[in-house]
PDB file of C-alpha atoms in Angstrom:
ATOM      1  CA  UNK A   1      55.709  13.458  16.491  1.00 74.00           C
ATOM      2  CA  UNK A   2      53.786  10.291  15.557  1.00 77.00           C
ATOM      3  CA  UNK A   3      56.941   8.166  16.231  1.00 78.00           C
ATOM      4  CA  UNK A   4      57.226   9.592  19.710  1.00 79.00           C
ATOM      5  CA  UNK A   5      53.531   9.167  20.368  1.00 77.00           C
ATOM      6  CA  UNK A   6      53.256   5.590  19.257  1.00 81.00           C
ATOM      7  CA  UNK A   7      56.402   3.885  20.603  1.00 79.00           C
ATOM      8  CA  UNK A   8      57.562   3.192  24.170  1.00 80.00           C
ATOM      9  CA  UNK A   9      60.847   4.577  25.395  1.00 80.00           C
ATOM     10  CA  UNK A  10      63.143   4.079  28.306  1.00 82.00           C
ATOM     11  CA  UNK A  11      62.668   6.665  31.008  1.00 79.00           C
ATOM     12  CA  UNK A  12      66.256   7.883  30.666  1.00 83.00           C
ATOM     13  CA  UNK A  13      65.357   9.236  27.158  1.00 83.00           C
ATOM     14  CA  UNK A  14      62.220  11.097  28.275  1.00 82.00           C
ATOM     15  CA  UNK A  15      63.868  14.532  28.682  1.00 83.00           C
ATOM     16  CA  UNK A  16      65.416  14.429  25.279  1.00 88.00           C
ATOM     17  CA  UNK A  17      62.218  13.204  23.603  1.00 87.00           C
ATOM     18  CA  UNK A  18      60.199  15.813  25.434  1.00 86.00           C
ATOM     19  CA  UNK A  19      62.548  18.467  24.031  1.00 89.00           C
ATOM     20  CA  UNK A  20      61.993  17.005  20.504  1.00 89.00           C
ATOM     21  CA  UNK A  21      58.228  17.035  21.071  1.00 89.00           C
ATOM     22  CA  UNK A  22      58.199  20.681  22.030  1.00 91.00           C
ATOM     23  CA  UNK A  23      60.512  21.628  19.160  1.00 92.00           C
ATOM     24  CA  UNK A  24      58.067  19.894  16.762  1.00 92.00           C
ATOM     25  CA  UNK A  25      55.077  21.647  18.218  1.00 93.00           C
ATOM     26  CA  UNK A  26      56.688  25.030  18.205  1.00 93.00           C
ATOM     27  CA  UNK A  27      57.999  24.395  14.757  1.00 94.00           C
ATOM     28  CA  UNK A  28      54.486  23.505  13.370  1.00 92.00           C
ATOM     29  CA  UNK A  29      53.215  26.752  15.052  1.00 93.00           C
ATOM     30  CA  UNK A  30      55.937  28.759  13.490  1.00 93.00           C
ATOM     31  CA  UNK A  31      55.264  27.271  10.013  1.00 94.00           C
ATOM     32  CA  UNK A  32      51.525  27.902  10.411  1.00 93.00           C
ATOM     33  CA  UNK A  33      51.702  31.446  11.769  1.00 93.00           C
ATOM     34  CA  UNK A  34      54.885  32.563   9.929  1.00 94.00           C
ATOM     35  CA  UNK A  35      56.584  33.655  13.239  1.00 92.00           C
ATOM     36  CA  UNK A  36      58.069  32.038  16.275  1.00 92.00           C
ATOM     37  CA  UNK A  37      55.697  31.545  19.203  1.00 92.00           C
ATOM     38  CA  UNK A  38      56.283  33.910  22.166  1.00 92.00           C
ATOM     39  CA  UNK A  39      56.111  32.802  25.749  1.00 90.00           C
ATOM     40  CA  UNK A  40      52.312  32.924  26.052  1.00 91.00           C
ATOM     41  CA  UNK A  41      51.916  31.053  22.753  1.00 91.00           C
ATOM     42  CA  UNK A  42      54.419  28.363  23.898  1.00 90.00           C
ATOM     43  CA  UNK A  43      52.452  27.976  27.210  1.00 88.00           C
ATOM     44  CA  UNK A  44      49.173  27.554  25.244  1.00 91.00           C
ATOM     45  CA  UNK A  45      50.815  25.122  22.842  1.00 91.00           C
ATOM     46  CA  UNK A  46      52.110  23.039  25.809  1.00 87.00           C
ATOM     47  CA  UNK A  47      48.551  22.883  27.227  1.00 87.00           C
ATOM     48  CA  UNK A  48      46.994  22.095  23.900  1.00 90.00           C
ATOM     49  CA  UNK A  49      49.536  19.488  22.938  1.00 89.00           C
ATOM     50  CA  UNK A  50      50.743  17.779  26.120  1.00 86.00           C
ATOM     51  CA  UNK A  51      53.448  15.053  26.085  1.00 82.00           C
ATOM     52  CA  UNK A  52      52.255  11.674  25.053  1.00 84.00           C
ATOM     53  CA  UNK A  53      52.304   8.942  27.743  1.00 79.00           C
ATOM     54  CA  UNK A  54      55.249   7.299  25.940  1.00 81.00           C
ATOM     55  CA  UNK A  55      57.644  10.003  27.043  1.00 77.00           C
ATOM     56  CA  UNK A  56      56.042  11.216  30.247  1.00 72.00           C
ATOM     57  CA  UNK A  57      55.374   9.349  33.496  1.00 65.00           C
ATOM     58  CA  UNK A  58      51.985  11.082  33.762  1.00 65.00           C
ATOM     59  CA  UNK A  59      52.781  12.604  37.159  1.00 61.00           C
ATOM     60  CA  UNK A  60      51.436  16.130  37.513  1.00 61.00           C
ATOM     61  CA  UNK A  61      54.032  18.891  37.971  1.00 60.00           C
ATOM     62  CA  UNK A  62      53.506  22.055  39.887  1.00 55.00           C
ATOM     63  CA  UNK A  63      56.042  24.841  39.621  1.00 60.00           C
ATOM     64  CA  UNK A  64      58.394  22.342  37.884  1.00 71.00           C
ATOM     65  CA  UNK A  65      58.403  19.920  40.734  1.00 79.00           C
ATOM     66  CA  UNK A  66      56.577  16.622  40.645  1.00 83.00           C
ATOM     67  CA  UNK A  67      54.071  15.896  43.353  1.00 85.00           C
ATOM     68  CA  UNK A  68      56.138  13.024  44.711  1.00 89.00           C
ATOM     69  CA  UNK A  69      59.240  15.298  44.946  1.00 91.00           C
ATOM     70  CA  UNK A  70      57.162  18.000  46.717  1.00 91.00           C
ATOM     71  CA  UNK A  71      55.797  15.379  49.174  1.00 93.00           C
ATOM     72  CA  UNK A  72      59.317  14.122  49.882  1.00 95.00           C
ATOM     73  CA  UNK A  73      60.674  17.674  50.545  1.00 95.00           C
ATOM     74  CA  UNK A  74      57.575  18.496  52.784  1.00 95.00           C
ATOM     75  CA  UNK A  75      58.143  15.311  54.818  1.00 96.00           C
ATOM     76  CA  UNK A  76      61.785  16.143  55.275  1.00 96.00           C
ATOM     77  CA  UNK A  77      61.052  19.745  56.129  1.00 97.00           C
ATOM     78  CA  UNK A  78      58.782  18.724  58.985  1.00 96.00           C
ATOM     79  CA  UNK A  79      61.713  17.045  60.608  1.00 96.00           C
ATOM     80  CA  UNK A  80      64.496  19.352  59.700  1.00 95.00           C
ATOM     81  CA  UNK A  81      64.169  22.933  58.225  1.00 96.00           C
ATOM     82  CA  UNK A  82      67.928  23.254  57.756  1.00 97.00           C
ATOM     83  CA  UNK A  83      69.365  20.092  56.061  1.00 96.00           C
ATOM     84  CA  UNK A  84      73.048  19.572  55.744  1.00 96.00           C
ATOM     85  CA  UNK A  85      74.627  19.732  52.364  1.00 96.00           C
ATOM     86  CA  UNK A  86      74.890  15.946  52.453  1.00 96.00           C
ATOM     87  CA  UNK A  87      71.172  15.585  53.149  1.00 96.00           C
ATOM     88  CA  UNK A  88      70.380  18.075  50.388  1.00 96.00           C
ATOM     89  CA  UNK A  89      72.399  15.924  47.955  1.00 96.00           C
ATOM     90  CA  UNK A  90      70.490  12.781  49.083  1.00 96.00           C
ATOM     91  CA  UNK A  91      67.122  14.571  48.621  1.00 96.00           C
ATOM     92  CA  UNK A  92      68.131  15.808  45.206  1.00 94.00           C
ATOM     93  CA  UNK A  93      68.877  12.258  44.050  1.00 94.00           C
ATOM     94  CA  UNK A  94      65.687  10.914  45.651  1.00 93.00           C
ATOM     95  CA  UNK A  95      63.550  13.603  44.148  1.00 91.00           C
ATOM     96  CA  UNK A  96      65.319  13.733  40.779  1.00 88.00           C
ATOM     97  CA  UNK A  97      66.106  17.455  41.245  1.00 90.00           C
ATOM     98  CA  UNK A  98      69.324  19.328  41.105  1.00 91.00           C
ATOM     99  CA  UNK A  99      71.138  20.252  44.306  1.00 94.00           C
ATOM    100  CA  UNK A 100      70.390  23.947  43.728  1.00 94.00           C
ATOM    101  CA  UNK A 101      66.643  23.218  43.268  1.00 92.00           C
ATOM    102  CA  UNK A 102      66.591  21.537  46.696  1.00 95.00           C
ATOM    103  CA  UNK A 103      68.528  24.323  48.247  1.00 95.00           C
ATOM    104  CA  UNK A 104      66.221  26.944  46.824  1.00 94.00           C
ATOM    105  CA  UNK A 105      63.072  24.961  47.781  1.00 94.00           C
ATOM    106  CA  UNK A 106      64.145  24.992  51.462  1.00 96.00           C
ATOM    107  CA  UNK A 107      65.118  28.648  51.380  1.00 96.00           C
ATOM    108  CA  UNK A 108      61.809  29.601  49.777  1.00 94.00           C
ATOM    109  CA  UNK A 109      59.840  27.459  52.101  1.00 95.00           C
ATOM    110  CA  UNK A 110      61.401  29.011  55.206  1.00 96.00           C
ATOM    111  CA  UNK A 111      60.741  32.535  53.773  1.00 96.00           C
ATOM    112  CA  UNK A 112      57.100  31.721  52.992  1.00 94.00           C
ATOM    113  CA  UNK A 113      56.642  30.299  56.511  1.00 94.00           C
ATOM    114  CA  UNK A 114      58.238  33.403  57.992  1.00 94.00           C
ATOM    115  CA  UNK A 115      56.038  35.665  55.972  1.00 93.00           C
ATOM    116  CA  UNK A 116      52.916  33.835  57.000  1.00 92.00           C
ATOM    117  CA  UNK A 117      53.916  34.086  60.612  1.00 90.00           C
ATOM    118  CA  UNK A 118      54.401  37.803  60.223  1.00 90.00           C
ATOM    119  CA  UNK A 119      50.963  38.280  58.631  1.00 89.00           C
ATOM    120  CA  UNK A 120      49.376  36.312  61.469  1.00 87.00           C
ATOM    121  CA  UNK A 121      51.262  38.477  64.032  1.00 87.00           C
ATOM    122  CA  UNK A 122      50.020  41.703  62.337  1.00 88.00           C
ATOM    123  CA  UNK A 123      46.450  40.406  62.121  1.00 85.00           C
ATOM    124  CA  UNK A 124      46.409  39.057  65.662  1.00 86.00           C
ATOM    125  CA  UNK A 125      48.953  41.033  67.720  1.00 82.00           C
ATOM    126  CA  UNK A 126      48.288  39.083  70.977  1.00 73.00           C
ATOM    127  CA  UNK A 127      49.395  35.786  69.523  1.00 65.00           C
TER     128      UNK A 127
END
């Protein structure tokens, strides 16, 4: 863990090094407690021992999407709620997400918007 925390690494290795970091944190917990951490324990460990700046760009993530990716998707959504497969591929590359993540993001965004509209319609029937 000390090696990862004290040396700078290329961004292309961050995912692998983050996996090593978590494996070490979970391994220490298992050795200390005598059992593997469950989902809640792993969540608490990730909060207690965040990735060092050497393997993380420091950008906050929310629901596994970086803020910059969410902003990019939101901007595109304002112009086009139904992107073509080609546009989704371009977005996935720009946002560093998989094609399926982009597809699901748009599908979920449309559903959330539809649900909000239905709630407003129920609350204010004359609208």
